PDB file of C-alpha atoms and ligand atoms in Angstrom:
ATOM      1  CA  UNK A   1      54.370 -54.425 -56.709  1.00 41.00           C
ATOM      2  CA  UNK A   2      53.911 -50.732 -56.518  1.00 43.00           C
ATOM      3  CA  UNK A   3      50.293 -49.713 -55.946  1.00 43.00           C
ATOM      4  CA  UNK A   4      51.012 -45.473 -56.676  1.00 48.00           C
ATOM      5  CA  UNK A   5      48.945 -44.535 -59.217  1.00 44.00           C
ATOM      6  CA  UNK A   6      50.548 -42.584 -62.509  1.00 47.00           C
ATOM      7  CA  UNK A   7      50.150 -38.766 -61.621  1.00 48.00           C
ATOM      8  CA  UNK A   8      47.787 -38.538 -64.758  1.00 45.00           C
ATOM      9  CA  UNK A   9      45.318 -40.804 -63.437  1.00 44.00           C
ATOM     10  CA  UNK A  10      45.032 -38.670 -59.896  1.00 42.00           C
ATOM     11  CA  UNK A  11      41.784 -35.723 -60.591  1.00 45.00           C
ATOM     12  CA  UNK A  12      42.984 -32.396 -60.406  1.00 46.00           C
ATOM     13  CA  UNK A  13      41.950 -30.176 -56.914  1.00 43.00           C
ATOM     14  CA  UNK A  14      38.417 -29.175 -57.503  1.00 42.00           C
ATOM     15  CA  UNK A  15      38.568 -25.185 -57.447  1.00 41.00           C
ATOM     16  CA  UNK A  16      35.900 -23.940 -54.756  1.00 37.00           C
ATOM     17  CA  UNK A  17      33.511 -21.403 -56.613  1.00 40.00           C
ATOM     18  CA  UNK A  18      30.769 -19.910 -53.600  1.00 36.00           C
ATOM     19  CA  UNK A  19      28.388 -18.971 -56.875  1.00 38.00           C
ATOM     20  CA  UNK A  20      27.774 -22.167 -57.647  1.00 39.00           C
ATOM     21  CA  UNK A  21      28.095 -24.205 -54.322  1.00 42.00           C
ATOM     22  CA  UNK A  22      24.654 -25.602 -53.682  1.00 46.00           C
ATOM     23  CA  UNK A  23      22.534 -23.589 -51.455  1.00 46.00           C
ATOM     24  CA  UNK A  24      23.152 -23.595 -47.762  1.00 47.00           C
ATOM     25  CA  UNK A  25      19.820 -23.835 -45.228  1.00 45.00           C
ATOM     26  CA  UNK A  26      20.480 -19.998 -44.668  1.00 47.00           C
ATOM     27  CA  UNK A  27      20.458 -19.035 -48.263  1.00 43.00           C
ATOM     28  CA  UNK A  28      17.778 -21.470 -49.430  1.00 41.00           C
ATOM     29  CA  UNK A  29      15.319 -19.187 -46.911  1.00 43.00           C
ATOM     30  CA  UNK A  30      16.591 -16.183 -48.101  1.00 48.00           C
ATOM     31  CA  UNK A  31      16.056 -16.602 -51.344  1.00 41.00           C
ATOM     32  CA  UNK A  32      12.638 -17.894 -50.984  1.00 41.00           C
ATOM     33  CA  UNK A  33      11.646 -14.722 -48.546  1.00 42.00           C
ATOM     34  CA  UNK A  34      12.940 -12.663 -51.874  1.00 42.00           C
ATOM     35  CA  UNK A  35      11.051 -14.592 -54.191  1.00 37.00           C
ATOM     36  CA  UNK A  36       8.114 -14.943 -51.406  1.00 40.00           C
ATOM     37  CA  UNK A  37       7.934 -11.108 -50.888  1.00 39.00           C
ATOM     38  CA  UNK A  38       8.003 -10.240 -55.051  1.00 38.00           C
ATOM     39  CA  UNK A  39       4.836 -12.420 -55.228  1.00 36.00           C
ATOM     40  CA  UNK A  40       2.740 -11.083 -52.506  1.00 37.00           C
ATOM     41  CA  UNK A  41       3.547  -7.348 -53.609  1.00 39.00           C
ATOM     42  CA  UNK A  42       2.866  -8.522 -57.422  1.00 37.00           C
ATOM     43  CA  UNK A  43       5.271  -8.389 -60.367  1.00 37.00           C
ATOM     44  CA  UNK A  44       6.701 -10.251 -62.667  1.00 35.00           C
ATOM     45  CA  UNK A  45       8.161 -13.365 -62.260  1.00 36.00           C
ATOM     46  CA  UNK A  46       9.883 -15.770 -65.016  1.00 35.00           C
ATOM     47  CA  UNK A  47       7.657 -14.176 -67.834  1.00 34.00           C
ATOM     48  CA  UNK A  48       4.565 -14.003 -65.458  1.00 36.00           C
ATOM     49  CA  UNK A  49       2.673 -11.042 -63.975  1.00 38.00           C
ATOM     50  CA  UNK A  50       1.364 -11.853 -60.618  1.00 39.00           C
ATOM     51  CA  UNK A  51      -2.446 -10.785 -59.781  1.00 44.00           C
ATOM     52  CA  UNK A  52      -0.355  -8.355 -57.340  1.00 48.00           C
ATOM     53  CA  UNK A  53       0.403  -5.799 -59.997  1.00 50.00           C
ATOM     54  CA  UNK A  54      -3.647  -5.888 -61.561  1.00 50.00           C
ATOM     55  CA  UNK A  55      -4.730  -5.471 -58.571  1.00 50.00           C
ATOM     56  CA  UNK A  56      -3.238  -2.573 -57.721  1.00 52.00           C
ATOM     57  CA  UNK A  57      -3.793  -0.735 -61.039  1.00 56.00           C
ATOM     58  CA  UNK A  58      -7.316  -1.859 -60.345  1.00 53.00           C
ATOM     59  CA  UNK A  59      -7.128   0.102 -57.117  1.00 55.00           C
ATOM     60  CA  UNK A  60      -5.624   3.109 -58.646  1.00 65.00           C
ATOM     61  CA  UNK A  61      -8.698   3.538 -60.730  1.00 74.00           C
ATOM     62  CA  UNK A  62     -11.515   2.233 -58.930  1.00 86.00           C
ATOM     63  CA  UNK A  63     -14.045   4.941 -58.666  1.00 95.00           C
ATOM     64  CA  UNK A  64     -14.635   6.638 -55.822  1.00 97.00           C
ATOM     65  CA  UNK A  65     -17.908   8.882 -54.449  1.00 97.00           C
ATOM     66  CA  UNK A  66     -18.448  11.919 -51.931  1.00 98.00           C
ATOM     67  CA  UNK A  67     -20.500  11.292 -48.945  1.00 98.00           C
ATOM     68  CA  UNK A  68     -21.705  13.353 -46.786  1.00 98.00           C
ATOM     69  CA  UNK A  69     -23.258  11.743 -43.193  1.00 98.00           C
ATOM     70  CA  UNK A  70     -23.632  12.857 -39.596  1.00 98.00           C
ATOM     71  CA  UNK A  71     -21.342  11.068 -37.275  1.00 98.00           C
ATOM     72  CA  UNK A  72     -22.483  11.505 -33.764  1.00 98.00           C
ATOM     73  CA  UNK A  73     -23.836  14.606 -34.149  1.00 97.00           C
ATOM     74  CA  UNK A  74     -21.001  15.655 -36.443  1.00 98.00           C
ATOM     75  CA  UNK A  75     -21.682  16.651 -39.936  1.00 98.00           C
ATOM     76  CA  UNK A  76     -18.874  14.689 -42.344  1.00 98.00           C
ATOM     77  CA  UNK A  77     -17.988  15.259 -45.883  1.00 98.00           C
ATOM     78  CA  UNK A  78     -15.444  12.595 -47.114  1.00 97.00           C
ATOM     79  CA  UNK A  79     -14.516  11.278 -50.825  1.00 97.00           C
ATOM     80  CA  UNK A  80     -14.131   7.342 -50.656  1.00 97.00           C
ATOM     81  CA  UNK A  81     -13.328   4.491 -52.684  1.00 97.00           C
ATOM     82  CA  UNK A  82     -16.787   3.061 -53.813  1.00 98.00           C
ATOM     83  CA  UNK A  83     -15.994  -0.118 -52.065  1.00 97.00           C
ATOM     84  CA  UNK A  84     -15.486   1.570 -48.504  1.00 98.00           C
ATOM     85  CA  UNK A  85     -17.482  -0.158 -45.847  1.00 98.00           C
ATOM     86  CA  UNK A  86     -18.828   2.088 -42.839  1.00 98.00           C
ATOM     87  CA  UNK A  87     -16.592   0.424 -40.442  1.00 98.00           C
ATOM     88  CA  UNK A  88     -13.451   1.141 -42.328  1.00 98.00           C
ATOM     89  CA  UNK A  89     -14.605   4.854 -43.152  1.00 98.00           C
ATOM     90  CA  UNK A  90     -15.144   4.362 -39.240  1.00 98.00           C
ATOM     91  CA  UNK A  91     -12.139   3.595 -38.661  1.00 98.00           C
ATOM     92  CA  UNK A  92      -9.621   4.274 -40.893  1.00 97.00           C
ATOM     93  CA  UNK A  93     -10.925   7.735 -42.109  1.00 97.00           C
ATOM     94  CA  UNK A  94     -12.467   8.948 -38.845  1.00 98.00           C
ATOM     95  CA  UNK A  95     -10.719   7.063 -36.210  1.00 98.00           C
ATOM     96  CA  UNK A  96     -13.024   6.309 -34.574  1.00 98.00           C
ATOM     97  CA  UNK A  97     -12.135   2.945 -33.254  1.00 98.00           C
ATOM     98  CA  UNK A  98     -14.281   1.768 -30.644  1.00 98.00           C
ATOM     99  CA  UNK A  99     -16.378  -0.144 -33.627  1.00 98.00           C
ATOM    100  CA  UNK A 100     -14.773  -3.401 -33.698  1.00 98.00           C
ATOM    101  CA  UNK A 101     -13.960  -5.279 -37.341  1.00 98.00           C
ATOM    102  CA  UNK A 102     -13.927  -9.084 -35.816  1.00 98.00           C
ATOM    103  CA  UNK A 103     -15.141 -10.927 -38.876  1.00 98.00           C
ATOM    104  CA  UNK A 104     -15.504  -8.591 -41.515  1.00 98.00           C
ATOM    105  CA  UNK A 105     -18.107 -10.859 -43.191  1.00 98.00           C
ATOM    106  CA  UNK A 106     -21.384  -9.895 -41.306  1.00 98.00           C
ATOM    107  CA  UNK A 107     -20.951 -13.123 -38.748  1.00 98.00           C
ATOM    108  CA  UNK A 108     -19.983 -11.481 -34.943  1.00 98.00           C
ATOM    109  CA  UNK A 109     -21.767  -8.108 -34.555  1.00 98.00           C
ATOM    110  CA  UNK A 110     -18.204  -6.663 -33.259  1.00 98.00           C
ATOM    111  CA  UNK A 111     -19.110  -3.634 -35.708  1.00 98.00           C
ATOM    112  CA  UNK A 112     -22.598  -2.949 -34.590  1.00 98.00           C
ATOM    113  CA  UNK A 113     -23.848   0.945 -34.702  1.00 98.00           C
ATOM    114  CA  UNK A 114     -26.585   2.733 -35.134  1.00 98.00           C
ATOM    115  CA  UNK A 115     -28.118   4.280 -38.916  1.00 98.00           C
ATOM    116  CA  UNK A 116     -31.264   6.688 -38.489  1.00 98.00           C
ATOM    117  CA  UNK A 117     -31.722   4.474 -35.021  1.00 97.00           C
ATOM    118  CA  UNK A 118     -31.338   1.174 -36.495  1.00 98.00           C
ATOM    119  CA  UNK A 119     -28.725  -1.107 -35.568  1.00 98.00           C
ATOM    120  CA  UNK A 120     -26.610  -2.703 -38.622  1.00 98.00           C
ATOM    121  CA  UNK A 121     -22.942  -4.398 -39.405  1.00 98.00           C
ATOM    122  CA  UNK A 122     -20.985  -2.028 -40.489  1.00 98.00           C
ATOM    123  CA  UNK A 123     -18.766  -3.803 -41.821  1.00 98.00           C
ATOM    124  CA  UNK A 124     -21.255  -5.152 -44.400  1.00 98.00           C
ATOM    125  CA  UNK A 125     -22.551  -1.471 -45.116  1.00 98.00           C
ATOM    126  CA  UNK A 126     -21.286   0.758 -47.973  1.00 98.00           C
ATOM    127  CA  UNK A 127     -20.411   4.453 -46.314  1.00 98.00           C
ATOM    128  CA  UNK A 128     -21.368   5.935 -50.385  1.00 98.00           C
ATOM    129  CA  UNK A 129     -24.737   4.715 -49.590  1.00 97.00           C
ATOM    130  CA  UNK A 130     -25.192   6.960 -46.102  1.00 98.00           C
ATOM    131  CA  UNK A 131     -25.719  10.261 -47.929  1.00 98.00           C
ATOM    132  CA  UNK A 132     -27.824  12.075 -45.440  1.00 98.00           C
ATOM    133  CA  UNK A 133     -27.606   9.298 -42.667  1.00 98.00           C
ATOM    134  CA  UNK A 134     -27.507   9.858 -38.667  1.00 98.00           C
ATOM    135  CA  UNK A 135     -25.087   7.250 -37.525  1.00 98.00           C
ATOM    136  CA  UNK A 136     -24.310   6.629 -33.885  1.00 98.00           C
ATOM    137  CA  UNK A 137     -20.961   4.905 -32.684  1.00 98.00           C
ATOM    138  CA  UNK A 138     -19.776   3.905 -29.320  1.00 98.00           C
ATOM    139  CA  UNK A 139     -18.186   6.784 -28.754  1.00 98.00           C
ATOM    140  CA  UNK A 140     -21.581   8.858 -29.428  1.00 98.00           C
ATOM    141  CA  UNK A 141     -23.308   7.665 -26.667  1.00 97.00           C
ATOM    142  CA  UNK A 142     -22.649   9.425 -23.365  1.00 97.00           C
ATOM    143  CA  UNK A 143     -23.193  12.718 -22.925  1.00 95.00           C
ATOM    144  CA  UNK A 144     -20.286  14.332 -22.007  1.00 94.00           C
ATOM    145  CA  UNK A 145     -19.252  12.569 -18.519  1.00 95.00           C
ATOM    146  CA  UNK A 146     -22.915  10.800 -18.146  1.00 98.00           C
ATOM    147  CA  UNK A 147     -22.856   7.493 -19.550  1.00 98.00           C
ATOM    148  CA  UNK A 148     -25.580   5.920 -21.675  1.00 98.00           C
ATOM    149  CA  UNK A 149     -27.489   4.052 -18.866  1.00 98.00           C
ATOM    150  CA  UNK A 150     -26.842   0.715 -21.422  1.00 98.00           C
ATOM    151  CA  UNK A 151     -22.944   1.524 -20.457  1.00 98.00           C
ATOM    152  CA  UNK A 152     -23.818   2.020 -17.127  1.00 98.00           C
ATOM    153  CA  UNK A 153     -25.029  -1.101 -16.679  1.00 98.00           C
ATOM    154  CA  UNK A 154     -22.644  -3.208 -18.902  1.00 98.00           C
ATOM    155  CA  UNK A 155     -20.249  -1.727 -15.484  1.00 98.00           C
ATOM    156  CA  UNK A 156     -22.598  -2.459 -12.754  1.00 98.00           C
ATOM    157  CA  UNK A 157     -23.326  -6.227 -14.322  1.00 98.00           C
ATOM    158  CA  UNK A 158     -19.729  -6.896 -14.691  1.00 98.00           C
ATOM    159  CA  UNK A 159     -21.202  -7.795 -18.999  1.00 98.00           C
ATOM    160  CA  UNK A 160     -17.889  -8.191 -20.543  1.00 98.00           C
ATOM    161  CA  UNK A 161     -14.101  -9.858 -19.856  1.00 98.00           C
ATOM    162  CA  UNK A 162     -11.594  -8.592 -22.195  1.00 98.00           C
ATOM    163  CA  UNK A 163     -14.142  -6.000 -24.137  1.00 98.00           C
ATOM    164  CA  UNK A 164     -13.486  -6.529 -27.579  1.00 98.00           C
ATOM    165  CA  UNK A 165     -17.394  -7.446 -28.383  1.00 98.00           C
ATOM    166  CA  UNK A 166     -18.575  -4.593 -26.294  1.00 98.00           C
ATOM    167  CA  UNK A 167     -19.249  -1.793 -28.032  1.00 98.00           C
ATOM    168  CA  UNK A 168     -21.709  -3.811 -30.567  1.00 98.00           C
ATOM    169  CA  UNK A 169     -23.339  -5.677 -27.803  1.00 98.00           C
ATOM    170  CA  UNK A 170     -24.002  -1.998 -26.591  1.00 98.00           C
ATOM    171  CA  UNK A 171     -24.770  -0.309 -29.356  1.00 98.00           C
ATOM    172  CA  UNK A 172     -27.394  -3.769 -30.627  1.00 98.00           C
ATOM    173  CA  UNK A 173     -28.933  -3.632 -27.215  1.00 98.00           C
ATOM    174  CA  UNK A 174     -29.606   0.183 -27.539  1.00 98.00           C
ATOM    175  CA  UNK A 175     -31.355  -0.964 -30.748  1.00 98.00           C
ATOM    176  CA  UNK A 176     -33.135  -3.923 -28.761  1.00 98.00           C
ATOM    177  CA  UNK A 177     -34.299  -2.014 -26.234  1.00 98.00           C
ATOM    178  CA  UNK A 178     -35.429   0.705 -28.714  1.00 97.00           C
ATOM    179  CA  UNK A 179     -37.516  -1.895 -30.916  1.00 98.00           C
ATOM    180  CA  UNK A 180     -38.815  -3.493 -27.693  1.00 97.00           C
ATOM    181  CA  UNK A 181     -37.805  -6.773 -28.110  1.00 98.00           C
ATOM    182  CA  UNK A 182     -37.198  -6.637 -24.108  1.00 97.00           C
ATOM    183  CA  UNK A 183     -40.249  -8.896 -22.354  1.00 96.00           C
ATOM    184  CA  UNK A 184     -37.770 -11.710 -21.055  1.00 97.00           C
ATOM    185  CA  UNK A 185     -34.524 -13.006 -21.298  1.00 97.00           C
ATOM    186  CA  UNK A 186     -35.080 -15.012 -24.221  1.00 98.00           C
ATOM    187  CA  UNK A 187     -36.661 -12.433 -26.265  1.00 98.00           C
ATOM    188  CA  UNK A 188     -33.072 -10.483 -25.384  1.00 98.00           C
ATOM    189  CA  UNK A 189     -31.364 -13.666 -26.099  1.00 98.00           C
ATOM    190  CA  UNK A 190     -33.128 -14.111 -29.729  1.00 98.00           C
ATOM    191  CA  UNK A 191     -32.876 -10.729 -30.539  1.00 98.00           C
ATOM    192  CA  UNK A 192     -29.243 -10.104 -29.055  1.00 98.00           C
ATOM    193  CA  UNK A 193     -28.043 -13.513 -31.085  1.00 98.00           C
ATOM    194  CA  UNK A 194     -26.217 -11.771 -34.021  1.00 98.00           C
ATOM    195  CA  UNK A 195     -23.752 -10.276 -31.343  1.00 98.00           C
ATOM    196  CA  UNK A 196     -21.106 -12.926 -30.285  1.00 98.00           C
ATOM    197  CA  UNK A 197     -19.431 -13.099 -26.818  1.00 98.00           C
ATOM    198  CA  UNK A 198     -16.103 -15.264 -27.713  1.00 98.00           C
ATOM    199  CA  UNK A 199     -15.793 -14.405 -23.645  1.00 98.00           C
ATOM    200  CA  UNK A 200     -19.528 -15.621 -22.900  1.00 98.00           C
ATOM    201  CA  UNK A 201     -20.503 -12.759 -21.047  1.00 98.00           C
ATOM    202  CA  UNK A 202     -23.912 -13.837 -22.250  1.00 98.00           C
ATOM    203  CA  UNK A 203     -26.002 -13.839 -19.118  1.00 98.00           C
ATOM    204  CA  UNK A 204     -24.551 -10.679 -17.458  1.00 98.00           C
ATOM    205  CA  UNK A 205     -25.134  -8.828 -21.156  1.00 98.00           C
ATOM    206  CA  UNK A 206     -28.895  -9.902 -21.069  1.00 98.00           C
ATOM    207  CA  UNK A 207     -29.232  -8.883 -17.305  1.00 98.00           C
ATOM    208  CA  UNK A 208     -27.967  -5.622 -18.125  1.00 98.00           C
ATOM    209  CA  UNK A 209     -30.344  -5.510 -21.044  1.00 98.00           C
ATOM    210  CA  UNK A 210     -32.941  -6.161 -19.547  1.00 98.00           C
ATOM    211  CA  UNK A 211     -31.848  -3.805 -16.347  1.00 97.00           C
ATOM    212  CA  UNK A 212     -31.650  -0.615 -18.628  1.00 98.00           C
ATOM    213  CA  UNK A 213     -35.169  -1.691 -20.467  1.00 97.00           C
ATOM    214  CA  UNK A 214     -36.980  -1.677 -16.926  1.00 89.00           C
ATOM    215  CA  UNK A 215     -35.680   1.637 -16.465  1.00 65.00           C
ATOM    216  CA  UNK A 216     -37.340   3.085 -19.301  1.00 51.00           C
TER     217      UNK A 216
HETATM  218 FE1  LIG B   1     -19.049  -6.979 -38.791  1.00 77.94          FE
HETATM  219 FE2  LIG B   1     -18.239  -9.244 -37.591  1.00 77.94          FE
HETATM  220  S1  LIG B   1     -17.089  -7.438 -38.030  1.00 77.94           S
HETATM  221  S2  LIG B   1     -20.262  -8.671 -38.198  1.00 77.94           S
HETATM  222 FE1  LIG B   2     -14.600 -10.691 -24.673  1.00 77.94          FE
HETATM  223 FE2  LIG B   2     -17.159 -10.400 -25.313  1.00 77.94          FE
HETATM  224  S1  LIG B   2     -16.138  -9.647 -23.549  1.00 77.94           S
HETATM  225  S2  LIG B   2     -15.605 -11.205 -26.525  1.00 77.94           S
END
């Protein structure tokens, strides 16, 4: 008995058509970095507008304010977005870098400086709401080639490892010594505590505290 099927009965060659093949690893991830990439710059997406696009028509007409502020010893005139903290007009509009944004929230004291002598976060500081202020930055300090005797000693102590907190710890302990919160090591500590050492350079950055205040 013959077991050959009838040629009717045998399916037809299926026709290979790449369009509609199912996705390959390689595509699948390309498609989703397309798709990935339209939703993080905002637009619209099967009949949906992303918070992408508001938010950047938002930022077209957010209202902005002239300042004007002296920068270590630098009279500055600038127009800014309303919502421009200190460090990023700092930054960004000045570059003047040596303020460091580590949390951005107020938490690490990377952004210390000085306003009219006292020592804030910058980052949690509007720059429209300096009109007329005296702000000091890292990169104020010296004069000319003679180091602030703070720096000086942050050197001579050996107070920091890779440097990123520096510039607040300086620019707080300026303030600490200045307020006079220097009678021991843990008044330096207490009043030194909103400036974080991920490194924990903490003991050479009170001894060099507490070095510069005996100088006075
Ligand atoms: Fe301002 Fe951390 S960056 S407190
Ligand atoms: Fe590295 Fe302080 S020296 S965080």
């Amino acid at each position: 008995m013959s077991t050959e099927l009838p040629e009717s009965a045998v399916p037809p060659p299926v026709e290979s058509d790449d369009s509609a093949s199912p996705p390959t690893r390689r595509t699948f991830i390309a498609t989703g970095a397309a798709v990935g990439g339209a939703v993080v710059a905002g637009g619209v997406i099967g009949g949906t507008v992303f918070a992408g696009a508001e938010e950047a028509s938002a930022a077209e007409t957010s209202p902005s304010s002239r300042v004007s502020l002296t920068v270590n010893g630098t009279r500055r005139t600038v127009t800014v977005d309303n919502r421009t903290s200190l460090l990023d007009l700092l930054r960004e509009h000045f570059e003047l870098t040596g303020s460091k944004k580590g949390c951005n929230a107020g938490a690490c004291g990377a952004c210390t400086v000085l306003v009219d002598g006292q020592r804030v976060n910058s980052c949690l500081t509007l720059a429209v709401r300096l009109e007329g202020a005296e702000v000091t930055t890292i990169e104020g300090l010296a004069k000319g080639d003679k180091l602030h005797p703070l720096q000086q000693a942050f050197i001579d102590e050996d107070a920091f490892q890779c440097g990123y907190c520096t510039p607040g710890q300086i620019l707080s302990g300026v303030g600490c010594i200045q307020e006079g919160h220097t009678d021991s090591p843990e008044e330096i500590r207490e009043w030194m505590s909103g400036n974080i050492c991920r490194c924990g350079c903490y003991v050479k950055i009170v001894r060099a505290v507490e070095s510069t205040a005996g100088r006075k």
